[in-house]
XYZ file of C-alpha atoms in Angstrom:
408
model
C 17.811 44.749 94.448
C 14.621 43.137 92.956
C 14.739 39.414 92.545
C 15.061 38.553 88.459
C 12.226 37.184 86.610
C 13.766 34.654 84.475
C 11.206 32.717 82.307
C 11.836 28.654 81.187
C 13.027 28.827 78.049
C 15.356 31.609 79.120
C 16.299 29.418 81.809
C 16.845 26.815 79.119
C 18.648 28.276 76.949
C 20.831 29.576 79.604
C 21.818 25.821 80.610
C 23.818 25.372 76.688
C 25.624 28.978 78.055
C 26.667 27.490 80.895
C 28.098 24.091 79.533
C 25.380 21.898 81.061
C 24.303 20.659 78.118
C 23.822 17.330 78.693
C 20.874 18.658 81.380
C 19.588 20.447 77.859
C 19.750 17.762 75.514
C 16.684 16.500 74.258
C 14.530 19.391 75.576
C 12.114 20.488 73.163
C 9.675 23.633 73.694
C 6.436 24.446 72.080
C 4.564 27.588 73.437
C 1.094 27.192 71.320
C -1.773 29.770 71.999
C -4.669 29.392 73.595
C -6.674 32.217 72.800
C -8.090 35.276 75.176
C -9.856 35.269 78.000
C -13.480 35.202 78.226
C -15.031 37.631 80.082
C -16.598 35.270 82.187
C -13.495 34.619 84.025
C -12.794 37.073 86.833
C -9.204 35.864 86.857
C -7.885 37.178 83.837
C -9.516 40.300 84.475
C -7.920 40.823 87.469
C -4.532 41.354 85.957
C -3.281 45.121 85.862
C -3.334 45.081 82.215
C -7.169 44.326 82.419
C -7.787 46.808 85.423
C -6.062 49.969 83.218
C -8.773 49.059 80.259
C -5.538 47.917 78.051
C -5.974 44.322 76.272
C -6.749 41.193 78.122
C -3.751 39.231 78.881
C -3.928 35.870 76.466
C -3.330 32.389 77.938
C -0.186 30.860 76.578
C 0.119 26.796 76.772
C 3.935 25.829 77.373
C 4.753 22.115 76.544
C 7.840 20.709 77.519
C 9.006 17.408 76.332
C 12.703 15.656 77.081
C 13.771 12.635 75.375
C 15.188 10.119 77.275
C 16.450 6.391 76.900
C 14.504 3.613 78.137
C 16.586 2.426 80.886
C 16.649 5.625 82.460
C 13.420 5.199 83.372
C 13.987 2.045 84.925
C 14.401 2.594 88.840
C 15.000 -1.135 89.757
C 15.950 -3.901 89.060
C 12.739 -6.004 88.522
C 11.649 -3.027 86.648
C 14.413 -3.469 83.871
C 14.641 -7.123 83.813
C 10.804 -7.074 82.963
C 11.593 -4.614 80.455
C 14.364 -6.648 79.279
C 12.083 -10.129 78.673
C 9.504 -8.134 76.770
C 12.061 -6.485 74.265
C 13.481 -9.945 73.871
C 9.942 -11.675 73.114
C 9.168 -8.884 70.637
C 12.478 -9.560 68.773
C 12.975 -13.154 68.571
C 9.723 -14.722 69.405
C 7.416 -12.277 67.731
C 5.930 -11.061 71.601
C 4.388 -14.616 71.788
C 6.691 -16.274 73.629
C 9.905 -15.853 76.066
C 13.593 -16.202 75.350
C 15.183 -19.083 77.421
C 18.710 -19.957 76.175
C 19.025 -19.662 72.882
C 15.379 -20.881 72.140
C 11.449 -19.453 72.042
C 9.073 -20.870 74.495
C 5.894 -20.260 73.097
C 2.720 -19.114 74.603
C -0.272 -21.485 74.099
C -2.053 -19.425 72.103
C 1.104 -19.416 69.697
C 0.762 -22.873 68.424
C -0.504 -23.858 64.658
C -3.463 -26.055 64.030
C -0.605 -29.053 63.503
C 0.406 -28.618 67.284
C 3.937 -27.346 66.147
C 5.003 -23.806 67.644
C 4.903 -20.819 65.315
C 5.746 -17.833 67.558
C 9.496 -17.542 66.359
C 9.451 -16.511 62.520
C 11.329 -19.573 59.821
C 12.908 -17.427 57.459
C 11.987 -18.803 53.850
C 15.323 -19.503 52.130
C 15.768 -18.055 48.391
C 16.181 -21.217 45.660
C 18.007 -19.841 43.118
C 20.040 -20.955 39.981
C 23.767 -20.938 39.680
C 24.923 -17.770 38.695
C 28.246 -19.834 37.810
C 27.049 -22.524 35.619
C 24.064 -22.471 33.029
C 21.884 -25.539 32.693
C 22.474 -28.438 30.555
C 20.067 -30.772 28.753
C 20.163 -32.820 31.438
C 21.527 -31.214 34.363
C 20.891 -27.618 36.449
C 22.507 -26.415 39.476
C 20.417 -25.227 42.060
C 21.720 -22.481 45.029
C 20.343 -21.178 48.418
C 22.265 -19.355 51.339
C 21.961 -21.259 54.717
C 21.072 -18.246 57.514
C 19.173 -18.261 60.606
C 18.688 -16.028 63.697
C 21.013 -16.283 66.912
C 17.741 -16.808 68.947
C 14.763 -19.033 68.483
C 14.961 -21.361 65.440
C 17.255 -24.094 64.630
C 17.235 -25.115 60.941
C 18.365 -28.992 60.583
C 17.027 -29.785 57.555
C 15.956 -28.968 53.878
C 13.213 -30.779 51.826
C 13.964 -30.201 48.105
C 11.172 -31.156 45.492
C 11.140 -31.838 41.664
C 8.220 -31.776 40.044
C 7.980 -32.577 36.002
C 5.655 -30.305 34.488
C 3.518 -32.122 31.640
C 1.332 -29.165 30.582
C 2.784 -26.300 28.852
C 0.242 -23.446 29.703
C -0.828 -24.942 33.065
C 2.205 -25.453 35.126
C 0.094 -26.919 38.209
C -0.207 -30.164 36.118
C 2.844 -32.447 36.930
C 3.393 -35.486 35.886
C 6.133 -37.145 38.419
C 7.304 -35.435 41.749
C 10.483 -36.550 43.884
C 11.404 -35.359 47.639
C 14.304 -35.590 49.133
C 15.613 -34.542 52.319
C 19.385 -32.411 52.074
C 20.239 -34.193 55.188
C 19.203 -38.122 54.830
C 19.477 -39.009 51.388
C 21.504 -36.045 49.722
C 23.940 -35.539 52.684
C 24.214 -39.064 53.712
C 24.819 -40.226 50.469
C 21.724 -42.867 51.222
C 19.187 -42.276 48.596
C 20.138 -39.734 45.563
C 21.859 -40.992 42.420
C 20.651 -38.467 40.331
C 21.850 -35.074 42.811
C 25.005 -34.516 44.023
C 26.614 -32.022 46.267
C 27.971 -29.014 45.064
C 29.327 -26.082 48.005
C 28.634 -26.579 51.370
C 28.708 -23.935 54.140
C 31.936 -23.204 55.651
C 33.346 -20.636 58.062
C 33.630 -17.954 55.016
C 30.607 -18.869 52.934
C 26.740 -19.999 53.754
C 26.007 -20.915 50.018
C 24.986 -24.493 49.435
C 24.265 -25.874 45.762
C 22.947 -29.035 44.590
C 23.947 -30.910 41.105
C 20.686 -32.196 39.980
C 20.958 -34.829 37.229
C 18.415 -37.554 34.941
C 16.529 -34.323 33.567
C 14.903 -34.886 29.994
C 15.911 -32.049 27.543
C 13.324 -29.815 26.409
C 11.380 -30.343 29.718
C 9.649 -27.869 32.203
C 10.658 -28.886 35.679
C 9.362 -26.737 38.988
C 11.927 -27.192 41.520
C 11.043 -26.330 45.770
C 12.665 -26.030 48.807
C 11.483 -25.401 52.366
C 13.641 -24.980 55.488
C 13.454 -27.445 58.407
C 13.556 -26.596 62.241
C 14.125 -28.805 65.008
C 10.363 -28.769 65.621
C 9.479 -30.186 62.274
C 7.881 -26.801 61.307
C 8.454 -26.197 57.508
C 8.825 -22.665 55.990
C 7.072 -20.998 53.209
C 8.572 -22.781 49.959
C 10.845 -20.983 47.357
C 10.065 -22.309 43.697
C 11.896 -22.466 40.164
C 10.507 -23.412 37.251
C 12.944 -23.676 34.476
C 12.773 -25.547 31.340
C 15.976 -27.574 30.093
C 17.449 -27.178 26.881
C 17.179 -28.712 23.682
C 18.942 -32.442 23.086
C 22.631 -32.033 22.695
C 24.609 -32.640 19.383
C 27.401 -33.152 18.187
C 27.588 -31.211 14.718
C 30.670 -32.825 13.583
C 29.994 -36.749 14.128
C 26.862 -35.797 12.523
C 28.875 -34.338 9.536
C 31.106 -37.663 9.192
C 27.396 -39.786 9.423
C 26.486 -37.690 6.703
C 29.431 -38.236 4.416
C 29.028 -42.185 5.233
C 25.476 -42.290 4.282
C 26.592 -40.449 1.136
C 29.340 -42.884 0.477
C 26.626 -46.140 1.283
C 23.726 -44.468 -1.390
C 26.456 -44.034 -3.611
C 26.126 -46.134 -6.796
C 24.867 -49.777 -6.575
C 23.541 -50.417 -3.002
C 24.068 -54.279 -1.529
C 21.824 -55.932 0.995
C 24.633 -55.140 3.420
C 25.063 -51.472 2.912
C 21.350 -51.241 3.288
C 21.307 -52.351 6.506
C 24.483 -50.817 7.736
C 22.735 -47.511 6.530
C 19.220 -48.620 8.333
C 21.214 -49.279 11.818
C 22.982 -46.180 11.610
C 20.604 -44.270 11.225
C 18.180 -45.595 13.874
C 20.780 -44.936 16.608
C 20.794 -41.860 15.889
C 17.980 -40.036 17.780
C 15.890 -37.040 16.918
C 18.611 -34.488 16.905
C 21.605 -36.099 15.523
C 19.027 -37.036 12.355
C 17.833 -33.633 12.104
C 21.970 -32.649 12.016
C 22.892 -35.529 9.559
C 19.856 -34.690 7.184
C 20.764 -30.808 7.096
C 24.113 -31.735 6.021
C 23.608 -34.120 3.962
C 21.269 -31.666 1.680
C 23.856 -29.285 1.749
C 26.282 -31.278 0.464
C 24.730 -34.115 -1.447
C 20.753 -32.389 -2.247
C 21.785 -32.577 -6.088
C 21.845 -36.029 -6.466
C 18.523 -36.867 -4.907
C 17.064 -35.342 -1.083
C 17.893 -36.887 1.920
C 14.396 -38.281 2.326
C 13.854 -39.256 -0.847
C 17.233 -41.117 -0.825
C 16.165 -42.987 1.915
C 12.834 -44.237 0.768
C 14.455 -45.178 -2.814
C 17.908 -46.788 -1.155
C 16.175 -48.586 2.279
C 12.135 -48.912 1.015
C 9.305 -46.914 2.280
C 8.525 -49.548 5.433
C 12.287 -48.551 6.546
C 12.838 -44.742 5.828
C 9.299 -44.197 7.759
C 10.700 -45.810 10.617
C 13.805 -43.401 10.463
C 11.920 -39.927 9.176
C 9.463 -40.913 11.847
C 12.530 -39.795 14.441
C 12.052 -36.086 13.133
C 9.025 -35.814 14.308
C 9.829 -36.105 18.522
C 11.480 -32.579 18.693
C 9.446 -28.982 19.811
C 9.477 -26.522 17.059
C 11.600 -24.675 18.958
C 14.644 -27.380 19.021
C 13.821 -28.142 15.278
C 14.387 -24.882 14.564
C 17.814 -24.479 16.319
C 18.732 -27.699 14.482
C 18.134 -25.507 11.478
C 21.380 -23.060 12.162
C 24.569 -22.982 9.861
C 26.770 -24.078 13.385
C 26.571 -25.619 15.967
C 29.345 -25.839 18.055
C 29.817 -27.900 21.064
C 31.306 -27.034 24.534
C 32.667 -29.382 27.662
C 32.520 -27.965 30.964
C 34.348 -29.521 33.758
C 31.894 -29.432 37.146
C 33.616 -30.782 40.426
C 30.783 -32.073 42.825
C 30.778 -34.354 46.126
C 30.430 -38.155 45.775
C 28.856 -39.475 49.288
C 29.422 -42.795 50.789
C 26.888 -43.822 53.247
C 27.502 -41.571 56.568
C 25.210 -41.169 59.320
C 25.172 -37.428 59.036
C 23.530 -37.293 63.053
C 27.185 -38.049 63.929
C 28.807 -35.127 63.272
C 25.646 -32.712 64.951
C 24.585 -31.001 61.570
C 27.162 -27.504 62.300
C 26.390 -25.858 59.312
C 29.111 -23.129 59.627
C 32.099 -26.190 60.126
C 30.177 -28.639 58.476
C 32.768 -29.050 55.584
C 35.197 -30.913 57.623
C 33.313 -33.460 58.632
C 31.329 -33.918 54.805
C 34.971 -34.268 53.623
C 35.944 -37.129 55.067
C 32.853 -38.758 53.782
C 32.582 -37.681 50.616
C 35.254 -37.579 47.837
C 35.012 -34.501 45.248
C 35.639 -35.589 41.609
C 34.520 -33.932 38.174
C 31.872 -34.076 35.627
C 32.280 -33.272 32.087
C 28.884 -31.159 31.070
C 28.552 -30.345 27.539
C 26.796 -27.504 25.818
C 25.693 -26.509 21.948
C 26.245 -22.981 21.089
C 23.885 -22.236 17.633
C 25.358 -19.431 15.909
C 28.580 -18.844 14.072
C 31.326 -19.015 16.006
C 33.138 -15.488 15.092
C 30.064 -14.008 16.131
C 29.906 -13.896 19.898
C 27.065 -11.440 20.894
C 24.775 -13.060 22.711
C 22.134 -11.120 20.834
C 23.410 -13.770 17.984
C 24.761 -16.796 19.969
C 21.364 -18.929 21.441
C 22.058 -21.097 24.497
C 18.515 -22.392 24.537
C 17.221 -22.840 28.078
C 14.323 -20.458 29.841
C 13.640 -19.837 33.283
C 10.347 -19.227 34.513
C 9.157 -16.898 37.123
């Protein structure tokens, strides 16, 4: 019987009928023509097709490729481990560098002009505000989540900035700046009177939030933080600007003020009312006035405006001095001073209070670092108040201002 001419893909394709597919798998075939012969070559016209005058037999190019895994192409063990070291450098050290332990050692060509290493990437953490609490006059909460890799950098520190921007349209122009270090004077409880602790990591959360307090109301402030490794390499920073809210009031005390002004212009004025009326109403500040002289026209305007009252009860010398006030609010603040209400909301915000701990002591374990900051640091509350400028049955937001802006 005549041996059978089996070609390669048949052959192939007769593997997956036999149930050796795993010999199969991967195989791919691509038969791609090469055109005819020329008749210059005495080889392809020596096939029979060619010698009984019937068409010249046409070269076919047959490429067959197999995927296969890395490792099965390593046949020892030098091989591998090599192979091993370089997929490790090109993960965790950027292929600059080799793994040892848990660390990069860089090559000497991966070193910055400062001398520090650079070939394992700092991840820039994300600054963020609190999605919980919105900022105050005076206060904002700042966010970021604490991550790094397994292999190659050790974060033990974050530098945290606060810059006070003086020019409205030019937000490079600063007029005060303050660092601070999350680990010596936040941490520690060394060096930070005006920023407390918020969340710390812990075994189910990375998130860690800062309480930062003194802010002026009405006031653009650019806020940025950079990570820390144990090199003393800093990260790219991540920066918020954000500009505070207007001056909180408190619409009712300035109703009652308002009434007792009244009650003081009120018929014959004595040298005594006078000057209760003058003292009042210069410890005030800006928007407490602006409240007290809205309601005061709403209430008292027909018998004689608020202004002019004060010039014709306290002399023009004195009601400058107070009217002058009036004058140290934006237009934007004056403007919410302007609405019908004003109401006023406390908010209770727990934070850390610090004593003096050398935070080295306990090895800076982010993910069981609460334990240890606990025993430091004693967590008490903050009342926080807010104005809401609208009326209060109307509680779309569309209506309701809160008065703060962030800036990207």
């Amino acid at each position: 019987m005549p041996p059978r001419t089996l070609t390669y893909p048949a052959y192939i394709a007769s593997l997956l009928d036999t149930g050796a597919k795993r010999m199969a798998a991967g195989v791919r075939m691509d038969c791609t023509s090469q055109g005819q012969c020329p008749r210059s070559c005495h080889l392809c016209h020596m096939s029979p097709r060619a010698a009984q005058g019937r068409q010249q037999s046409e070269p076919v190019l047959l490429q067959i490729t197999k995927a296969a895994p890395i490792y099965e192409l390593v046949s020892n063990n030098e091989t591998y481990q090599a192979l091993q070291e370089a997929m490790m450098s090109m993960l965790w050290c950027s292929g600059k560098g080799d793994v040892i332990d848990d660390w990069c050692r860089c090559d000497s060509s991966a070193f910055g002009t400062d001398g520090l290493p650079t070939c394992a990437p700092l991840t820039q953490p994300m600054l963020k505000l609190s999605y919980t609490y919105e900022p105050s006059s005076s206060l904002v909460i700042m966010e970021w989540n604490h991550t790094e890799p397994p292999i190659g950098v050790r974060i033990v520190d974050y530098l945290i900035s606060q810059e006070k921007v003086t020019e409205r349209t030019d937000h490079s122009k600063v007029e005060t700046e303050t660092l601070l270090s999350f680990v010596d004077d936040i941490l520690s409880g060394a060096r930070s009177p005006c920023v407390m602790l918020g969340d710390i990591p812990n075994l189910l959360s990375s998130s860690v939030s800062m309480i930062i307090r003194c802010l002026e109301p009405d006031t653009t402030y650019m806020f940025r933080l950079w990570a820390v490794d144990n090199t003393g390499r800093r990260s790219r920073p991540s920066e918020v600007t954000i500009k505070t809210p207007c001056p909180t009031v408190d619409d009712v005390k300035a109703q009652e003020i308002a009434d007792k002004i009244y009650n003081l212009f009120n018929g014959y004025t004595s040298g005594k009312e006078q000057q209760t009326a003058y003292n009042t109403l210069m410890d005030l500040g800006a928007p407490t006035l602006h409240r007290v002289l809205y309601h005061y026209n709403q209430r008292y305007e027909s018998f004689g405006e608020f202004t002019w009252r004060c010039e014709d009860e306290l002399g023009p010398r004195k009601a400058s001095l107070i009217l002058s006030q009036l004058d140290e609010l934006s237009p934007w603040c004056k403007g919410l001073l302007q609405e019908p209400k004003i109401g006023l909301r406390r908010m209770s915000l727990k934070f850390l209070s610090c004593r003096y701990t050398d935070t080295k002591a306990f090895g800076l374990n982010w993910s069981d670092m609460g334990q240890d900051v606990h025993k430091a640091c004693d967590e008490q509350t903050l009342t926080v108040m807010y104005n809401d400028y609208g009326e209060p049955q109307e509680l779309d937001l569309n209506v309701i201002s809160f008065g703060f802006f962030v800036v990207s």
